[in-house]
């Protein structure tokens, strides 16, 4: 089990956000992409011990890409505790992370479906939506969350392969998944895209990645316009630095991982658990009048 040790009771408890979670410096901790949760020090908090649900997504059926770890794992836990059945997609090498999420969804009394596979392939994306619909009996919530991020200091160091992979995972798969999902979505359904603060404040070492995150915002907003008259809402979340395997597995140089989050006003990285409530809100009927929005969760950096 890779559950964090902290004293956060639930997501409502009044706390000082500066000291609620670990602050830099962090230990060096390089690992290979896509990275595993168990290798992170300290372990991220996905709300395992703290997230309390209130039936806000009772009976909904959700598909979350990158649902094995990081933000996607926190969203999967929260959705299940709010009453949703949840399918997660991830890469085959992340099976151990995915199995923990399956266990947590089932512990919440909901149905979990594990659907490993590579989002860089259109056929797989089509199949992922079709299998979710057949396993869960439909689809109400699509969370486009998987992401590829590889830090490079110079444009000359970005290979065609890296550029392709980043575009495929972050942009093409979003298009393929949404195109396949829309025919299954009914009024009241919701699509949530994980973009980034990089969409508006691109870092020089994340050239290709930042471009995809800006594309995600424009895509989500344009799609929200297309789907409004069907009663389907589309929104984006723009996280700042969040403590997930994406960063130590090549998303940032180790020197930045060690100081991760120090430059945001709250002085520390966000934990995946701190993102979950926004994804619950955007998926639930409580946000019935919110579509085409970008919600920053950045520790204070202005979007
Ligand atoms: P994470 O590593 O836990 O999740 C990313 C997931 O993407 C992986 O678990 C993996 O399953 C999936 N993925 C990567 N390549 C794939 C492929 N070819 N096929 C299928 N799945 C693939 O990290 P995270 O930080 O939780 O990332 C989730 C989202 O949050 C990403 O879109 C990322 O860009 C975004 N984001 C993260 C941060 C941050 O600081 N961690 C900040 C802003 C935005
Ligand atoms: Mg992962």
CSV table of C-alpha atoms and ligand atoms in Angstrom, one decimal:
chain,number,residue,atom,x,y,z
A,1,UNK,CA,0.0,0.0,0.0
A,2,UNK,CA,1.3,3.5,-0.9
A,3,UNK,CA,-0.9,5.6,1.3
A,4,UNK,CA,0.4,8.9,2.6
A,5,UNK,CA,0.8,9.6,6.3
A,6,UNK,CA,-0.7,12.9,7.2
A,7,UNK,CA,-3.2,14.2,9.6
A,8,UNK,CA,-5.8,15.7,7.2
A,9,UNK,CA,-9.2,14.6,8.5
A,10,UNK,CA,-11.4,15.5,5.5
A,11,UNK,CA,-11.6,18.1,2.7
A,12,UNK,CA,-13.6,20.5,4.9
A,13,UNK,CA,-11.4,20.9,7.9
A,14,UNK,CA,-10.1,24.4,8.4
A,15,UNK,CA,-6.3,24.4,8.0
A,16,UNK,CA,-3.5,26.8,7.1
A,17,UNK,CA,-2.9,26.0,3.4
A,18,UNK,CA,0.7,26.9,3.7
A,19,UNK,CA,1.5,24.1,6.1
A,20,UNK,CA,-1.3,21.6,5.3
A,21,UNK,CA,1.1,19.6,3.1
A,22,UNK,CA,4.8,19.0,2.6
A,23,UNK,CA,6.9,22.0,1.5
A,24,UNK,CA,10.2,22.0,-0.5
A,25,UNK,CA,13.0,21.0,-0.4
A,26,UNK,CA,12.3,17.4,-1.5
A,27,UNK,CA,14.8,14.5,-2.0
A,28,UNK,CA,16.2,13.7,-5.4
A,29,UNK,CA,14.1,10.9,-6.8
A,30,UNK,CA,14.6,10.3,-10.5
A,31,UNK,CA,12.5,7.5,-12.1
A,32,UNK,CA,11.7,6.3,-15.6
A,33,UNK,CA,8.5,7.7,-17.3
A,34,UNK,CA,5.6,7.1,-16.8
A,35,UNK,CA,6.7,6.8,-13.2
A,36,UNK,CA,5.1,5.0,-10.2
A,37,UNK,CA,3.5,6.5,-7.1
A,38,UNK,CA,5.3,4.1,-4.7
A,39,UNK,CA,8.7,5.6,-5.7
A,40,UNK,CA,7.7,9.1,-4.6
A,41,UNK,CA,9.1,10.7,-1.4
A,42,UNK,CA,7.0,11.9,0.2
A,43,UNK,CA,4.1,9.9,-1.0
A,44,UNK,CA,1.4,12.0,-2.7
A,45,UNK,CA,-2.0,12.4,-1.0
A,46,UNK,CA,-4.9,11.4,-3.2
A,47,UNK,CA,-7.5,11.7,-0.4
A,48,UNK,CA,-7.3,8.0,0.5
A,49,UNK,CA,-7.8,8.7,4.2
A,50,UNK,CA,-9.6,12.1,3.9
A,51,UNK,CA,-12.0,12.5,1.0
A,52,UNK,CA,-15.7,12.3,2.2
A,53,UNK,CA,-18.4,11.8,-0.4
A,54,UNK,CA,-22.0,12.9,-0.2
A,55,UNK,CA,-23.7,11.2,-3.2
A,56,UNK,CA,-23.0,14.1,-5.5
A,57,UNK,CA,-22.4,11.7,-8.4
A,58,UNK,CA,-24.8,8.9,-7.5
A,59,UNK,CA,-25.2,6.4,-10.3
A,60,UNK,CA,-23.0,8.3,-12.8
A,61,UNK,CA,-20.5,6.4,-15.0
A,62,UNK,CA,-17.1,8.0,-15.5
A,63,UNK,CA,-14.0,7.3,-17.6
A,64,UNK,CA,-10.8,8.9,-16.4
A,65,UNK,CA,-7.6,8.7,-18.4
A,66,UNK,CA,-4.4,8.6,-16.4
A,67,UNK,CA,-6.6,7.3,-13.6
A,68,UNK,CA,-3.9,5.2,-12.0
A,69,UNK,CA,-1.9,8.0,-10.4
A,70,UNK,CA,-1.6,11.6,-9.5
A,71,UNK,CA,-4.6,13.9,-10.2
A,72,UNK,CA,-6.5,11.1,-12.0
A,73,UNK,CA,-6.2,8.8,-9.0
A,74,UNK,CA,-7.5,11.5,-6.6
A,75,UNK,CA,-10.4,12.1,-9.0
A,76,UNK,CA,-11.2,8.4,-9.2
A,77,UNK,CA,-11.3,8.1,-5.4
A,78,UNK,CA,-13.5,11.2,-5.1
A,79,UNK,CA,-15.9,10.1,-7.9
A,80,UNK,CA,-16.3,6.6,-6.4
A,81,UNK,CA,-17.0,8.0,-2.9
A,82,UNK,CA,-19.6,10.4,-4.5
A,83,UNK,CA,-21.4,7.4,-5.9
A,84,UNK,CA,-20.0,6.9,-9.4
A,85,UNK,CA,-18.8,3.8,-11.2
A,86,UNK,CA,-15.3,4.5,-12.6
A,87,UNK,CA,-13.3,3.2,-15.5
A,88,UNK,CA,-9.6,4.1,-15.6
A,89,UNK,CA,-7.1,4.0,-18.4
A,90,UNK,CA,-3.3,3.9,-17.9
A,91,UNK,CA,-0.3,2.3,-19.5
A,92,UNK,CA,0.4,-1.4,-19.0
A,93,UNK,CA,3.6,-0.6,-17.0
A,94,UNK,CA,1.4,1.2,-14.5
A,95,UNK,CA,-0.6,-1.9,-13.5
A,96,UNK,CA,0.5,-1.8,-9.9
A,97,UNK,CA,-0.7,1.8,-9.5
A,98,UNK,CA,-3.9,1.0,-11.3
A,99,UNK,CA,-4.7,-2.0,-9.0
A,100,UNK,CA,-4.5,0.3,-6.0
A,101,UNK,CA,-7.0,2.6,-7.5
A,102,UNK,CA,-9.3,-0.4,-8.4
A,103,UNK,CA,-9.1,-1.4,-4.7
A,104,UNK,CA,-10.0,2.1,-3.5
A,105,UNK,CA,-13.0,2.4,-5.9
A,106,UNK,CA,-14.3,-1.0,-4.9
A,107,UNK,CA,-13.7,-0.1,-1.2
A,108,UNK,CA,-16.1,2.8,-1.8
A,109,UNK,CA,-18.7,0.2,-2.9
A,110,UNK,CA,-18.6,1.1,-6.6
A,111,UNK,CA,-17.7,-0.7,-9.8
A,112,UNK,CA,-14.1,-0.3,-11.1
A,113,UNK,CA,-13.0,-1.1,-14.6
A,114,UNK,CA,-9.3,-1.2,-15.5
A,115,UNK,CA,-8.6,-0.5,-19.1
A,116,UNK,CA,-4.8,-0.4,-19.8
A,117,UNK,CA,-3.6,0.8,-23.2
A,118,UNK,CA,-1.8,3.4,-25.2
A,119,UNK,CA,-3.7,6.6,-26.0
A,120,UNK,CA,-1.3,7.4,-28.9
A,121,UNK,CA,-3.4,5.0,-31.1
A,122,UNK,CA,-6.8,6.2,-32.4
A,123,UNK,CA,-8.1,2.7,-32.5
A,124,UNK,CA,-7.4,2.2,-28.9
A,125,UNK,CA,-9.1,5.5,-28.0
A,126,UNK,CA,-12.2,4.4,-29.9
A,127,UNK,CA,-12.1,1.1,-28.2
A,128,UNK,CA,-11.6,2.6,-24.7
A,129,UNK,CA,-14.8,4.6,-25.0
A,130,UNK,CA,-16.7,1.6,-26.4
A,131,UNK,CA,-15.5,-0.7,-23.7
A,132,UNK,CA,-16.4,1.8,-21.0
A,133,UNK,CA,-19.9,2.1,-22.3
A,134,UNK,CA,-20.4,-1.6,-22.5
A,135,UNK,CA,-18.9,-2.3,-19.1
A,136,UNK,CA,-20.6,0.5,-17.2
A,137,UNK,CA,-23.8,0.6,-19.3
A,138,UNK,CA,-23.2,4.1,-20.5
A,139,UNK,CA,-21.0,7.2,-20.0
A,140,UNK,CA,-21.9,10.4,-18.1
A,141,UNK,CA,-18.5,11.9,-17.3
A,142,UNK,CA,-15.3,11.9,-19.4
A,143,UNK,CA,-12.1,13.2,-17.7
A,144,UNK,CA,-9.4,13.7,-20.3
A,145,UNK,CA,-6.5,13.7,-17.9
A,146,UNK,CA,-3.6,11.6,-19.2
A,147,UNK,CA,-0.5,13.7,-20.0
A,148,UNK,CA,3.0,13.5,-21.4
A,149,UNK,CA,5.6,16.1,-20.2
A,150,UNK,CA,9.3,15.9,-21.0
A,151,UNK,CA,11.5,18.8,-19.9
A,152,UNK,CA,14.1,20.0,-22.5
A,153,UNK,CA,16.2,23.2,-22.3
A,154,UNK,CA,16.6,23.7,-26.0
A,155,UNK,CA,14.3,23.2,-29.0
A,156,UNK,CA,17.2,21.4,-30.7
A,157,UNK,CA,16.9,18.7,-28.0
A,158,UNK,CA,13.2,17.9,-28.8
A,159,UNK,CA,13.1,14.9,-31.1
A,160,UNK,CA,10.3,14.3,-33.6
A,161,UNK,CA,9.4,11.3,-31.5
A,162,UNK,CA,9.0,13.4,-28.3
A,163,UNK,CA,7.0,16.1,-30.1
A,164,UNK,CA,4.8,13.4,-31.6
A,165,UNK,CA,4.2,11.6,-28.3
A,166,UNK,CA,3.4,14.8,-26.5
A,167,UNK,CA,0.9,15.9,-29.2
A,168,UNK,CA,-0.6,12.4,-29.4
A,169,UNK,CA,-1.2,11.9,-25.7
A,170,UNK,CA,-2.2,15.5,-24.9
A,171,UNK,CA,-4.1,16.7,-28.0
A,172,UNK,CA,-4.9,13.8,-30.4
A,173,UNK,CA,-6.2,11.5,-27.7
A,174,UNK,CA,-8.4,14.3,-26.3
A,175,UNK,CA,-9.9,14.7,-29.8
A,176,UNK,CA,-10.3,11.0,-30.4
A,177,UNK,CA,-11.8,10.3,-27.0
A,178,UNK,CA,-14.3,13.3,-27.2
A,179,UNK,CA,-15.3,12.4,-30.7
A,180,UNK,CA,-16.0,8.8,-29.7
A,181,UNK,CA,-17.7,9.8,-26.5
A,182,UNK,CA,-20.1,12.5,-27.6
A,183,UNK,CA,-22.6,10.2,-29.3
A,184,UNK,CA,-23.0,8.4,-25.9
A,185,UNK,CA,-23.4,11.5,-23.8
A,186,UNK,CA,-26.9,12.5,-22.7
A,187,UNK,CA,-28.0,15.9,-21.4
A,188,UNK,CA,-26.4,16.5,-18.0
A,189,UNK,CA,-23.2,14.8,-19.0
A,190,UNK,CA,-19.9,16.5,-18.5
A,191,UNK,CA,-16.4,16.5,-20.0
A,192,UNK,CA,-13.5,17.8,-18.0
A,193,UNK,CA,-10.0,18.3,-19.5
A,194,UNK,CA,-6.9,18.6,-17.4
A,195,UNK,CA,-4.9,21.5,-18.9
A,196,UNK,CA,-2.3,23.5,-17.0
A,197,UNK,CA,-1.0,26.8,-15.8
A,198,UNK,CA,1.4,26.2,-18.7
A,199,UNK,CA,-1.4,27.1,-21.1
A,200,UNK,CA,-1.1,30.8,-20.0
A,201,UNK,CA,2.4,30.9,-18.5
A,202,UNK,CA,4.6,28.6,-20.5
A,203,UNK,CA,8.0,27.6,-19.1
A,204,UNK,CA,10.9,27.7,-21.5
A,205,UNK,CA,11.8,24.1,-20.7
A,206,UNK,CA,8.3,22.8,-21.6
A,207,UNK,CA,7.9,24.1,-25.2
A,208,UNK,CA,6.0,21.2,-26.7
A,209,UNK,CA,4.0,20.5,-23.5
A,210,UNK,CA,2.9,24.1,-23.0
A,211,UNK,CA,1.7,24.3,-26.5
A,212,UNK,CA,-0.5,21.2,-26.0
A,213,UNK,CA,-1.9,22.6,-22.8
A,214,UNK,CA,-2.9,25.8,-24.6
A,215,UNK,CA,-4.5,23.7,-27.3
A,216,UNK,CA,-6.5,21.8,-24.7
A,217,UNK,CA,-8.0,25.1,-23.4
A,218,UNK,CA,-9.0,26.2,-26.8
A,219,UNK,CA,-10.4,22.8,-27.6
A,220,UNK,CA,-12.4,22.5,-24.4
A,221,UNK,CA,-13.9,26.0,-24.9
A,222,UNK,CA,-14.8,25.4,-28.6
A,223,UNK,CA,-16.3,22.0,-27.8
A,224,UNK,CA,-18.3,23.6,-25.0
A,225,UNK,CA,-19.9,25.9,-27.6
A,226,UNK,CA,-20.7,22.9,-29.9
A,227,UNK,CA,-22.3,20.8,-27.1
A,228,UNK,CA,-24.2,23.5,-25.2
A,229,UNK,CA,-27.4,22.9,-27.2
A,230,UNK,CA,-27.2,19.2,-26.3
A,231,UNK,CA,-27.0,20.0,-22.6
A,232,UNK,CA,-23.5,18.7,-22.3
A,233,UNK,CA,-20.9,20.8,-20.5
A,234,UNK,CA,-17.2,21.0,-21.2
A,235,UNK,CA,-14.7,22.6,-18.8
A,236,UNK,CA,-11.0,22.6,-18.2
A,237,UNK,CA,-8.9,22.6,-15.0
A,238,UNK,CA,-5.6,24.4,-15.0
A,239,UNK,CA,-3.4,23.0,-12.2
A,240,UNK,CA,-0.2,24.6,-11.0
A,241,UNK,CA,2.6,22.4,-9.6
A,242,UNK,CA,1.1,19.1,-8.3
A,243,UNK,CA,3.1,16.4,-6.5
A,244,UNK,CA,2.7,13.5,-9.0
A,245,UNK,CA,5.0,10.9,-10.8
A,246,UNK,CA,4.8,13.1,-13.9
A,247,UNK,CA,7.4,15.5,-12.5
A,248,UNK,CA,10.3,13.2,-11.2
A,249,UNK,CA,10.0,10.9,-14.2
A,250,UNK,CA,11.3,13.5,-16.6
A,251,UNK,CA,8.6,16.2,-16.5
A,252,UNK,CA,11.1,18.5,-14.7
A,253,UNK,CA,14.9,18.3,-14.1
A,254,UNK,CA,15.7,16.9,-10.6
A,255,UNK,CA,16.9,20.3,-9.4
A,256,UNK,CA,13.3,21.6,-10.0
A,257,UNK,CA,11.7,18.5,-8.4
A,258,UNK,CA,13.7,19.3,-5.3
A,259,UNK,CA,12.3,22.8,-5.2
A,260,UNK,CA,8.9,21.9,-6.6
A,261,UNK,CA,6.3,24.5,-5.8
A,262,UNK,CA,8.6,26.9,-4.0
A,263,UNK,CA,7.8,29.8,-6.4
A,264,UNK,CA,4.0,29.8,-6.1
A,265,UNK,CA,2.4,32.2,-3.6
A,266,UNK,CA,1.5,29.2,-1.3
A,267,UNK,CA,5.2,28.1,-1.4
A,268,UNK,CA,4.6,24.3,-1.9
A,269,UNK,CA,3.2,21.9,-4.6
A,270,UNK,CA,-0.4,21.0,-4.5
A,271,UNK,CA,-1.3,17.5,-3.6
A,272,UNK,CA,-3.6,15.5,-6.0
A,273,UNK,CA,-6.3,15.5,-3.2
A,274,UNK,CA,-6.5,19.2,-3.4
A,275,UNK,CA,-7.7,19.0,-7.0
A,276,UNK,CA,-10.5,16.4,-6.5
A,277,UNK,CA,-13.3,18.7,-5.3
A,278,UNK,CA,-13.0,20.9,-8.5
A,279,UNK,CA,-13.4,17.8,-10.7
A,280,UNK,CA,-16.4,16.6,-8.6
A,281,UNK,CA,-18.0,20.1,-8.9
A,282,UNK,CA,-17.5,20.2,-12.7
A,283,UNK,CA,-18.9,16.6,-13.1
A,284,UNK,CA,-21.9,17.2,-10.8
A,285,UNK,CA,-25.2,19.0,-11.4
A,286,UNK,CA,-24.0,21.6,-8.9
A,287,UNK,CA,-22.1,23.2,-11.8
A,288,UNK,CA,-25.1,23.2,-14.2
A,289,UNK,CA,-24.4,26.8,-15.3
A,290,UNK,CA,-20.6,26.3,-15.7
A,291,UNK,CA,-19.4,25.4,-19.2
A,292,UNK,CA,-16.5,26.7,-21.3
A,293,UNK,CA,-14.7,27.6,-18.0
A,294,UNK,CA,-11.1,27.2,-17.1
A,295,UNK,CA,-10.6,26.7,-13.4
A,296,UNK,CA,-7.1,27.4,-12.1
A,297,UNK,CA,-5.9,25.4,-9.1
A,298,UNK,CA,-2.4,26.8,-8.8
A,299,UNK,CA,-1.4,27.7,-5.3
A,300,UNK,CA,-1.9,31.3,-6.2
A,301,UNK,CA,-0.2,31.8,-9.5
A,302,UNK,CA,-2.6,33.9,-11.7
A,303,UNK,CA,-3.8,32.0,-14.8
B,1,LIG,P1,0.6,11.3,-13.6
B,1,LIG,O1,1.9,10.9,-14.1
B,1,LIG,O2,0.1,10.7,-12.3
B,1,LIG,O3,-0.5,11.1,-14.6
B,1,LIG,C1,-0.3,11.1,-16.0
B,1,LIG,C2,-0.8,9.9,-16.6
B,1,LIG,O4,-0.8,10.0,-18.1
B,1,LIG,C3,0.0,8.6,-16.3
B,1,LIG,O5,-0.4,8.0,-15.1
B,1,LIG,C4,-0.3,7.7,-17.5
B,1,LIG,O6,-1.2,6.7,-17.2
B,1,LIG,C5,-0.9,8.7,-18.5
B,1,LIG,N1,-0.2,8.5,-19.8
B,1,LIG,C6,1.0,9.1,-20.2
B,1,LIG,N2,1.2,8.6,-21.5
B,1,LIG,C7,0.2,7.8,-21.9
B,1,LIG,C8,-0.1,7.0,-23.0
B,1,LIG,N3,0.7,7.0,-24.1
B,1,LIG,N4,-1.2,6.3,-23.0
B,1,LIG,C9,-2.0,6.2,-22.0
B,1,LIG,N5,-1.8,6.9,-20.8
B,1,LIG,C10,-0.7,7.7,-20.8
B,1,LIG,O7,0.7,12.9,-13.4
B,1,LIG,P2,-0.4,14.1,-13.2
B,1,LIG,O8,0.4,15.2,-12.8
B,1,LIG,O9,-1.5,13.6,-12.3
B,1,LIG,O10,-1.0,14.3,-14.7
B,1,LIG,C11,-2.3,14.4,-15.0
B,1,LIG,C12,-2.6,15.6,-15.8
B,1,LIG,O11,-2.3,16.7,-15.1
B,1,LIG,C13,-1.7,15.7,-17.1
B,1,LIG,O12,-2.6,16.1,-18.2
B,1,LIG,C14,-0.8,16.8,-16.7
B,1,LIG,O13,-0.4,17.5,-17.9
B,1,LIG,C15,-1.6,17.7,-15.9
B,1,LIG,N6,-0.9,18.6,-15.0
B,1,LIG,C16,-0.1,18.2,-14.1
B,1,LIG,C17,0.6,19.1,-13.3
B,1,LIG,C18,1.6,18.7,-12.3
B,1,LIG,O14,2.3,19.6,-11.8
B,1,LIG,N7,1.7,17.4,-11.9
B,1,LIG,C19,0.4,20.5,-13.5
B,1,LIG,C20,-0.5,20.9,-14.5
B,1,LIG,C21,-1.2,19.9,-15.2
B,2,LIG,MG1,0.7,7.0,-13.7
